[in-house]
XYZ file of C-alpha atoms in Angstrom:
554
model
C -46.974 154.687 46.921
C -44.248 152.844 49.148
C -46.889 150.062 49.592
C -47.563 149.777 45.916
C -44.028 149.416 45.667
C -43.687 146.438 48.077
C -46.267 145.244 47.064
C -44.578 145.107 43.624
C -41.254 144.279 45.157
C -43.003 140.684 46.515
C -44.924 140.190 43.581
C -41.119 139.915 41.693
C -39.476 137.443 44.138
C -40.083 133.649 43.806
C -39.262 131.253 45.923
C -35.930 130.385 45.058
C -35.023 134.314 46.071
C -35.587 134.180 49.693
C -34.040 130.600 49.967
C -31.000 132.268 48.348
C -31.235 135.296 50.615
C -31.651 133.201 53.766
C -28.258 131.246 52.855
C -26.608 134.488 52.263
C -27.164 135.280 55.851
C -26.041 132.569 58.225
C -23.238 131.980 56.372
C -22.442 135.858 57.267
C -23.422 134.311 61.108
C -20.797 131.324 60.944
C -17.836 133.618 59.471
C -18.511 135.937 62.476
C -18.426 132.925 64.730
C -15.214 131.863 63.353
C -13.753 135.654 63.818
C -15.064 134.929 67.769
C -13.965 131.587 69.225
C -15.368 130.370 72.010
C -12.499 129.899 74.812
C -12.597 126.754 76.491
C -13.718 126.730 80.123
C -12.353 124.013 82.834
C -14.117 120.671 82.988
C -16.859 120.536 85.226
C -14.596 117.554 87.413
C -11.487 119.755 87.306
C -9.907 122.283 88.915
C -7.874 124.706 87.176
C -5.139 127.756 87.799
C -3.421 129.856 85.918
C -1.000 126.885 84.182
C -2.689 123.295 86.037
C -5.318 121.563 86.427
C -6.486 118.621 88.706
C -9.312 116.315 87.926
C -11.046 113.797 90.416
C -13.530 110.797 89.634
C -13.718 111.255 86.210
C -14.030 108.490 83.555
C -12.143 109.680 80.938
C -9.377 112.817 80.503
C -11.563 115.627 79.117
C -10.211 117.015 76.038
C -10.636 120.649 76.419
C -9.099 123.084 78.788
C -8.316 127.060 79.450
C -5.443 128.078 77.273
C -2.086 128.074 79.471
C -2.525 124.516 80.496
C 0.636 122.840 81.034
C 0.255 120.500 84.049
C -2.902 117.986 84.636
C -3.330 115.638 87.322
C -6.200 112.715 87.389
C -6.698 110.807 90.337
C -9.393 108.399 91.048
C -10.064 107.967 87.371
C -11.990 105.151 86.145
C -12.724 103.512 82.317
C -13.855 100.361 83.133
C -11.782 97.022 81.726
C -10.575 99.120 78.449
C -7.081 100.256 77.850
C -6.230 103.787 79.263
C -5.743 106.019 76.209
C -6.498 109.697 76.909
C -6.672 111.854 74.106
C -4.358 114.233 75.528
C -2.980 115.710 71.998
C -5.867 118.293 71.981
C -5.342 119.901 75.577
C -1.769 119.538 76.452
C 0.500 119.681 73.421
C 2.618 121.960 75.454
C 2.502 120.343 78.264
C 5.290 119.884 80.598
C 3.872 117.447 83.792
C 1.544 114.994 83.692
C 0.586 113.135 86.900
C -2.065 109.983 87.014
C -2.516 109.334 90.542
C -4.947 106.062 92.790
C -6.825 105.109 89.447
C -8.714 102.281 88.454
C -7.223 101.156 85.131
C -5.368 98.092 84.794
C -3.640 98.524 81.087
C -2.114 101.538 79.085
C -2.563 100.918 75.628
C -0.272 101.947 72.687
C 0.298 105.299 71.725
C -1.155 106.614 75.179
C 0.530 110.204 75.058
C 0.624 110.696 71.657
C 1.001 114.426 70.554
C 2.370 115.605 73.820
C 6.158 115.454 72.143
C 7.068 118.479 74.639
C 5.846 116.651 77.840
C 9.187 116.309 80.679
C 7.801 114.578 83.762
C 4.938 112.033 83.986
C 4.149 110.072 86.856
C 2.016 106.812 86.505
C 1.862 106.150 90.513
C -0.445 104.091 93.141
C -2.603 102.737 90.117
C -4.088 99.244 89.486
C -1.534 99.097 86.541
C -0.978 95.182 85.437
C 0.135 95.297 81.759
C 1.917 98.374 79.555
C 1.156 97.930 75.629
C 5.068 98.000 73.970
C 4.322 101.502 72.236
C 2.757 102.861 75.356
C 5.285 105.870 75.442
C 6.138 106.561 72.212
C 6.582 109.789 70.849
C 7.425 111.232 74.291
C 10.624 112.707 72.802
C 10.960 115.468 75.510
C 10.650 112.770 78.576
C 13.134 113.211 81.171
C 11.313 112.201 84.440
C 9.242 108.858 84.206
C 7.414 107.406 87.585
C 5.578 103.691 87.906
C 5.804 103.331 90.826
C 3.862 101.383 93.231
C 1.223 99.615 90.667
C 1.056 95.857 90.021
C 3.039 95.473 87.172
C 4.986 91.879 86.842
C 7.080 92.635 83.712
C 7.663 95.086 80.865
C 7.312 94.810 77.360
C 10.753 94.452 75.814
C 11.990 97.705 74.606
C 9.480 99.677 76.299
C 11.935 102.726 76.988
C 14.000 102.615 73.694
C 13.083 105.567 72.102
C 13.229 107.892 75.364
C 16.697 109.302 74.593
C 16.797 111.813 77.064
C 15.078 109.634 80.144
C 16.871 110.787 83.335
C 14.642 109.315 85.986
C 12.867 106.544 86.206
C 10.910 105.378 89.062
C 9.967 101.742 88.927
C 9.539 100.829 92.981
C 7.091 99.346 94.763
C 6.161 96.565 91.775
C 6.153 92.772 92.013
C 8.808 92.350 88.914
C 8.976 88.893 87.831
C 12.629 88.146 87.296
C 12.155 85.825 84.263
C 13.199 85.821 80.760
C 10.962 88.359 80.100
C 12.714 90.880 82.541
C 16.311 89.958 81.057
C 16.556 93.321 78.565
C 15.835 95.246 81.547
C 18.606 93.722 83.181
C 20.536 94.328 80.244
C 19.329 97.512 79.805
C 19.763 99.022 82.885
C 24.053 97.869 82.837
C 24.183 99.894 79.670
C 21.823 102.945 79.990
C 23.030 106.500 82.073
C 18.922 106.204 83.490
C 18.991 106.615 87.497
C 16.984 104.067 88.297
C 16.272 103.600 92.266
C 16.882 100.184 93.747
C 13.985 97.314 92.732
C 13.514 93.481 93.880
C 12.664 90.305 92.523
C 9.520 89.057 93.882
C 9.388 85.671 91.904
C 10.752 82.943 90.702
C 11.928 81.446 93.976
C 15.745 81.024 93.079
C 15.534 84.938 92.558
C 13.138 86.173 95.216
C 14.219 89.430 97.681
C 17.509 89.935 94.982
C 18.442 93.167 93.686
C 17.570 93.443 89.761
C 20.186 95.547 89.856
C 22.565 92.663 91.228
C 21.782 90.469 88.155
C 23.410 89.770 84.771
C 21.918 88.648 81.467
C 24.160 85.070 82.337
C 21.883 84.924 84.958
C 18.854 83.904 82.822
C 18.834 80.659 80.836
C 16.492 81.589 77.978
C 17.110 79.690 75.190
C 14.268 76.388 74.343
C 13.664 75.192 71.553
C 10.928 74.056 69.305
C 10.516 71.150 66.628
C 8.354 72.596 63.955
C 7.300 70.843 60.968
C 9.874 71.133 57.796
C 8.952 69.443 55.177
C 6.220 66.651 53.955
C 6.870 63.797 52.077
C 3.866 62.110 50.726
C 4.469 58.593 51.489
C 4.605 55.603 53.977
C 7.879 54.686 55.289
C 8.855 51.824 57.933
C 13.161 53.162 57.827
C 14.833 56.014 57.069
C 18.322 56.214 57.389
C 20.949 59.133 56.287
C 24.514 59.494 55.150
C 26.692 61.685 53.318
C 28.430 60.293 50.005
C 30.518 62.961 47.484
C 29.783 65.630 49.275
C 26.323 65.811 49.498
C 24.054 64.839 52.166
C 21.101 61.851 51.506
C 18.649 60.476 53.292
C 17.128 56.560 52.053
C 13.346 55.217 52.541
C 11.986 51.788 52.883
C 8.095 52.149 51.605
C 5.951 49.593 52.782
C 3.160 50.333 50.169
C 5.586 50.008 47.338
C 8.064 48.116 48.426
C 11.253 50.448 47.172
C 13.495 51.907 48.269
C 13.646 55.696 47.459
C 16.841 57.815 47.633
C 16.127 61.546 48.908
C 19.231 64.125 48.107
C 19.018 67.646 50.349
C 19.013 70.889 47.850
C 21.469 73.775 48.844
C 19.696 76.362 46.695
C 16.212 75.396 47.613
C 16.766 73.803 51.182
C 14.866 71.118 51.001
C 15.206 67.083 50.208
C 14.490 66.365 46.382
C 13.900 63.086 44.829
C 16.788 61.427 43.278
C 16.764 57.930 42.808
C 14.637 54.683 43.422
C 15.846 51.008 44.035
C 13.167 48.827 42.918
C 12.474 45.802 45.109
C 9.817 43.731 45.775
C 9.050 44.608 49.611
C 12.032 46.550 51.160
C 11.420 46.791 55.259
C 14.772 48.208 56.025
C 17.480 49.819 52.926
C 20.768 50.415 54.660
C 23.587 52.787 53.352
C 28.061 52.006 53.677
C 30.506 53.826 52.598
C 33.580 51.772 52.371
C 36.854 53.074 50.669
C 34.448 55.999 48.659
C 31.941 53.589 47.464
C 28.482 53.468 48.452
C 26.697 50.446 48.780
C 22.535 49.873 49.698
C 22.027 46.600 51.806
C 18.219 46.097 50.570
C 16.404 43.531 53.049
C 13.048 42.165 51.906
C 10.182 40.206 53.282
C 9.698 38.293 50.407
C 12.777 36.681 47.707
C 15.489 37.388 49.541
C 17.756 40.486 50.448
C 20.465 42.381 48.328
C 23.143 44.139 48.236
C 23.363 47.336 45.721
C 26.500 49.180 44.470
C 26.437 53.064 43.171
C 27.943 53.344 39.864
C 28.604 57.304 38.845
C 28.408 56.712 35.221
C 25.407 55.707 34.633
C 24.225 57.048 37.806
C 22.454 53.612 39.079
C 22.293 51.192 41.844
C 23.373 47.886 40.188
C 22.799 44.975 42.127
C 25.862 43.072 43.149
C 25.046 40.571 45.794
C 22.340 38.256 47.193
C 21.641 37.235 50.703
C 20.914 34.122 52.029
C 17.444 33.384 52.146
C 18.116 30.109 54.433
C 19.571 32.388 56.892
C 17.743 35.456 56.638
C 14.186 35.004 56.627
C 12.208 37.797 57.536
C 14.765 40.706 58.166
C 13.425 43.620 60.449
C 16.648 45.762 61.141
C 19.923 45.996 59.795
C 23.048 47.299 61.738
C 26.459 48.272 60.231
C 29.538 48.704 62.003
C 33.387 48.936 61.615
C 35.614 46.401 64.272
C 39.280 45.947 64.323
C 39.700 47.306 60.976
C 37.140 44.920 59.139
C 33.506 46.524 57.917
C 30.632 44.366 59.367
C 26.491 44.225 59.126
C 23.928 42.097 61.097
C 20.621 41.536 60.195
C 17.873 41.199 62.765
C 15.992 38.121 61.445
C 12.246 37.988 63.142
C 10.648 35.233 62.017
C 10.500 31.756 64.271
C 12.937 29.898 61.827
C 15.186 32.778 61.034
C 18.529 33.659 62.567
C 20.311 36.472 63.082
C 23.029 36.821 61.148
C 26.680 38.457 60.525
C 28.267 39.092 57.230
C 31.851 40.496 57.286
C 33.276 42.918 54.199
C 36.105 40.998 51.983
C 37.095 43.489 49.394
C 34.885 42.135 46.721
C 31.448 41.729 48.838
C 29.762 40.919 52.344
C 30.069 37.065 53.173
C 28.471 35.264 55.847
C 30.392 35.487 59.518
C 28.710 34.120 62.131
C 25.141 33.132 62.690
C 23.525 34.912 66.137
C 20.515 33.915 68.218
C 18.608 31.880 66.291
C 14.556 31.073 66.475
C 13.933 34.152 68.858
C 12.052 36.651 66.477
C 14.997 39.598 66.772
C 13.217 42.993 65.888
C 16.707 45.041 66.496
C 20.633 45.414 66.588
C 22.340 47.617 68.157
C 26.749 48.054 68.416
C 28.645 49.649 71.418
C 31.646 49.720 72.996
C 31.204 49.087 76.563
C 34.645 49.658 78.517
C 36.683 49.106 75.227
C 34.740 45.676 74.243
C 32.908 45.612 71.636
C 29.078 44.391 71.759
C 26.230 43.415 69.975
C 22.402 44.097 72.098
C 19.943 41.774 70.302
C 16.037 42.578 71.224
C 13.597 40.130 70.902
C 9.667 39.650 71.400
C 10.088 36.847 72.508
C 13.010 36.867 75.703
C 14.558 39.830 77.688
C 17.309 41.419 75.785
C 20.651 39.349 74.776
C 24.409 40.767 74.652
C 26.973 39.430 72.576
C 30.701 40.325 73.382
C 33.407 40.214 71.080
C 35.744 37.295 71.213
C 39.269 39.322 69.392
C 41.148 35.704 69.877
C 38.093 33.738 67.752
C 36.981 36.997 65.732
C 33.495 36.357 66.737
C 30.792 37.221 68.768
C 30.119 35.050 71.875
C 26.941 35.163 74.371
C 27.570 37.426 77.477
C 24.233 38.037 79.429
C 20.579 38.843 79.461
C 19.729 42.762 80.015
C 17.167 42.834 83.311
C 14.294 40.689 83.156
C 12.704 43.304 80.445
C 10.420 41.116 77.775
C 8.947 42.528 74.578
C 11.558 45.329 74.295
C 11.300 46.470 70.619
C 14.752 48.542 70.173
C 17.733 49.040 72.550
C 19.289 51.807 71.742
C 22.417 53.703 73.728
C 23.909 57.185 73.755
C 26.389 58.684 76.433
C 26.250 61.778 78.448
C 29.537 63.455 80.265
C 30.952 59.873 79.426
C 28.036 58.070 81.295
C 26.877 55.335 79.113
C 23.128 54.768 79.115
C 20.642 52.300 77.160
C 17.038 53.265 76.327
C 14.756 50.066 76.135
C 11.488 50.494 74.217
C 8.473 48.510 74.795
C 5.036 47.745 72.722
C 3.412 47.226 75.680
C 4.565 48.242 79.066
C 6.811 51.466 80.033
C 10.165 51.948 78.586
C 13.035 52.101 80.291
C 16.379 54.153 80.807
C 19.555 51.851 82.193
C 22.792 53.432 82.830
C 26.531 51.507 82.947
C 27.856 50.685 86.718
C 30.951 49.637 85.313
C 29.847 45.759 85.899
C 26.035 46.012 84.551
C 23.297 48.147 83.809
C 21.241 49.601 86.270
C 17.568 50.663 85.676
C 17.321 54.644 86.332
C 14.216 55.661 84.861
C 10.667 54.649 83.466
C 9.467 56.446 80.684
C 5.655 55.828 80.198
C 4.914 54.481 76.666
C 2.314 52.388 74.773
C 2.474 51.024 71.428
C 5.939 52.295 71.181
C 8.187 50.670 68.556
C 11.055 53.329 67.704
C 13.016 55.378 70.070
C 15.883 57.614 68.897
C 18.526 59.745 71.288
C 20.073 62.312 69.448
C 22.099 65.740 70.189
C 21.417 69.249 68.814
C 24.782 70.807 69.890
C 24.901 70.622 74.104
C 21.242 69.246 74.408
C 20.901 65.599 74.476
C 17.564 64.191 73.187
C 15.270 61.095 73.222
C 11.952 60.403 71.237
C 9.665 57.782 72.066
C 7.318 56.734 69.036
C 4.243 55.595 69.902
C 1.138 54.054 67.841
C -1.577 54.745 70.528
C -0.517 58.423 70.895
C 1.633 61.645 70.382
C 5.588 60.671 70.153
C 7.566 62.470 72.837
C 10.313 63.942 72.905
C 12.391 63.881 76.091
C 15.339 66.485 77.448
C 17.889 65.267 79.795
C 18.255 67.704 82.881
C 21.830 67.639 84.002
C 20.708 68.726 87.598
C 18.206 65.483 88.512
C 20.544 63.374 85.417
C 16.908 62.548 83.589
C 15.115 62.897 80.751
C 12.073 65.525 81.251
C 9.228 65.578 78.705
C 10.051 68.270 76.054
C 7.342 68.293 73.622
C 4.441 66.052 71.788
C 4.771 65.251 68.013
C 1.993 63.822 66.337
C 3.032 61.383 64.186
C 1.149 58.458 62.941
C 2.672 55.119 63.934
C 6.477 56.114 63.511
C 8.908 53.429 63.010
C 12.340 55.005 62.487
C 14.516 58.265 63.083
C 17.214 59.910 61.650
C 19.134 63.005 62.255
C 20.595 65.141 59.188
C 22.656 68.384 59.980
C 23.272 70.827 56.769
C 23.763 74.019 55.585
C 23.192 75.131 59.644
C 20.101 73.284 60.154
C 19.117 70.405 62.187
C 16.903 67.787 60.526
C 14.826 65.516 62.323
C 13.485 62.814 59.710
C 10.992 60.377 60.563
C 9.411 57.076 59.068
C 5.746 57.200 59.649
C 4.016 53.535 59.059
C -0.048 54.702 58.663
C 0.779 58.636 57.392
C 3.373 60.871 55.786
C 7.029 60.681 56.711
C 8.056 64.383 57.640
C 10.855 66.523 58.784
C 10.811 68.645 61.518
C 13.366 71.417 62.023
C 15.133 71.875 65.488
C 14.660 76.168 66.514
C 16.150 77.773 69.104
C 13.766 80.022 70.661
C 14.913 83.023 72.699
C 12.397 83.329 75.395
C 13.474 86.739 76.279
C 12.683 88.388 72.557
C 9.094 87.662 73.184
């Protein structure tokens, strides 16, 4: 009867009952797992006690141990050319002393320790260590004892032990520390922090090597460079640019070869850039020179072909209005025009280039410039250039065709009078001067050949550097507050720009620009920036910005 029943009892279930049924029963066998964990047992490469454990030629932390736990040490570990980043969070979140001891790895990667907020004493020691990731020891909120010593680090990532707020020790001996820019926050830091940290050396640079880090001060490092990064475009030829300020605002004026004009930029306080604001039409405008004299603003427009002009602003309408023609029998083909201010009396010469042209001197009168004197004539001029050299005023002609010509100033006859030839220097482009710690020095660019740096001997100038250049036709010296600058266009190749070193008194190459056959430079300071502008014959004129970098915030 009991197996007519089964039998019955099977006939009734389908399929779908037994699948049920089997279901039913290992989840009964997981729950009772889960009401009997399994208790870790110590890693095969460890050793463990009641409340340590020590691990030996392992390749990674393991990331179970016995309960109790609270001290590991690894030694001998090895993970290749990857980061070390043990998963520690797992094993020793109550951990109290961790000790990595004669390992292989060569970088500790961010977030290293993360979880073990409780850990108090961890010593990095007699590793391969080269580089620590910025974040290495973050979260370590309960660190009070910290040991690298005797591992290969060089420098430390800035910061590194800013969030350790209760850091008592820290061990960083036996290192080769780099005492550059890099290392100046840990000089700063370690004047300001309560941290004991035990006596470490400077290994390198030279001027530093067997000092005391602790001997140093942040005046110690010079980190400050600076960069000249592109500011703005503007998509045209230009062969001048020249700025000025005029009614409180700040301009900058370009000659454009393609068009001939003369286009009027004016900067933008809101915005912070230059914005269109007027044009001068002309016929084929190679230089457009701006004068203030008694709050007026005048444009001295020279041209290739009829003639050069002179333009006044008028406010209302806002327009140029021309005023004034040049001489065309004088000035034939004008390449440079110079403005100055002598014994009271507003001057500009005009650099005349052609083989029947001469340069030329017109002298302000109250109503317009008038011919003054006639300079140099049939010797192709390409430049102008007024200084004061021991209280006399002089004129520097350059030619391509003879070495450079002065001019000294004659107060009895109010004119210029021939002085002397500069060197035996041919084809020199531009001569242009600029003083440092009341040295006076000329720059003399060449086309072909290397330019030259000449400084004042109180009877003549003296040749005391070559720069090398080719196909240069602009040069520029300019300060950014105490650093005195030179760039040297070139049409062959990257312009340079040049920093004078005060300790060998010469200009040291600073930094390429590539610029496509520049012709003229200008330097426009506003709203605290420093504006390098610069004519580019065959591309775009563009602006670059002068930054200071600090080095030691990298």
């Amino acid at each position: 009867m009991c197996d007519a029943g089964l039998r019955r009892t099977r006939r009734q279930w389908s399929l779908p009952h037994w699948v049920a049924l089997c279901l039913l029963l290992w989840l009964l066998g997981v729950s009772g797992a889960r009401r009997a964990p399994k208790v870790p047992r110590c890693p095969a490469t460890c050793s463990c006690t009641k409340d340590s454990a020590f691990c030996v030629d392992t390749k990674a932390i393991p990331k179970s141990f016995p309960p109790g736990i609270i001290s590991l040490s690894a030694v001998s570990l090895f993970n290749g050319t990857r980061p070390f980043a043990p998963s520690l969070s797992l094993s020793l979140s109550l951990g109290v002393c961790s000790l990595l001891n004669s390992n292989m790895f060569t970088v500790i990667a961010d977030d290293a320790f993360a979880g073990l907020s409780h850990l108090q004493y961890l010593f990095i020691e007699n590793n391969d260590i080269q580089a620590l990731s910025k974040h290495t020891f973050r979260g370590l909120k309960s660190l009070a004892h910290l040991s690298l010593s005797n591992n290969n680090l060089q420098t430390l990532p800035r910061d590194l032990f800013k969030h350790l707020d209760i850091l008592t020790d820290l061990d960083l001996r036996g290192n080769s520390f780099r005492c550059d820019c890099k290392i100046k926050w840990l000089v700063d830091w370690m004047e300001k922090t309560n941290t004991s940290v035990p006596t470490i050396y400077c290994t390198s640079p030279f001027e530093f090597q067997g000092r005391r880090v602790h001997d140093l001060t942040p005046r110690d490092f010079n980190c400050i460079s600076a960069d000249f990064a592109v500011y703005e475009t503007f998509p045209f030829q230009s062969v001048s640019v020249e700025s000025y300020e005029f009614s409180g605002d700040q301009f900058a004026v370009f000659a454009q070869p393609d068009t001939g004009i003369c286009t009027v930029y004016m900067w933008d306080h809101v915005e912070m850039v230059f914005r269109k604001y007027h044009n001068i039409t002309s016929r084929s405008a190679v230089y457009c020179k701006p004068v203030v004299i008694n709050n007026t603003l005048y444009m001295v427009v020279a041209q290739l072909f009829g003639g050069s002009h002179i333009y006044k602003w008028e406010e209302d309408p806002q327009r140029f209005v021309k005023i004034q023609d040049i001489d065309t029998t004088r000035v034939r083909k004008p390449n440079f025009v110079e403005t100055f201010q002598l014994d009271g009396d507003w001057y500009f010469a005009v650099a005349d280039s052609s083989k029947a042209g001469t340069t030329s001197l017109y002298r302000w009168n109250s109503n317009g410039f008038y011919s003054h004197q006639s300079l140099h004539p049939w010797h192709r001029d390409t430049h102008v250039e007024f200084l004061e050299v021991d209280g006399k005023p002089r004129l520097i002609l350059s030619s391509a065709s003879q070495p450079p010509v002065v001019y000294q100033w004659n107060r009895g006859q109010r004119q210029f009078a021939f002085h002397s030839q500069i060197s035996a220097t041919a084809d020199v482009q531009m001569v242009k001067h600029f003083w440092v710690r009341k040295s006076l020095y000329l720059c003399l660019t060449r086309f072909i050949g290397d330019s030259k740096i000449l400084r004042w001997e109180g009877q003549r100038f003296v040749e005391v550097q070559t720069l090398p250049s080719r196909g240069s036709m602009a040069v520029y010296p300019f300060t950014v507050g105490l650093r005195q600058y030179l760039i040297l266009g070139s049409d062959f190749s990257f312009s340079r720009v040049y920093l004078w070193d005060d300790l060998t008194q010469r200009f040291q190459p600073f930094q390429e620009l590539n610029l496509r056959a520049p012709r003229a430079f200008s330097l426009v300071s506003v709203d605290n920036k420093d504006i390098l502008l610069a004519a580019s014959f065959k591309g775009d004129t563009l602006a670059y910005q002068h930054l200071l970098v600090d080095l030691s915030a990298k």
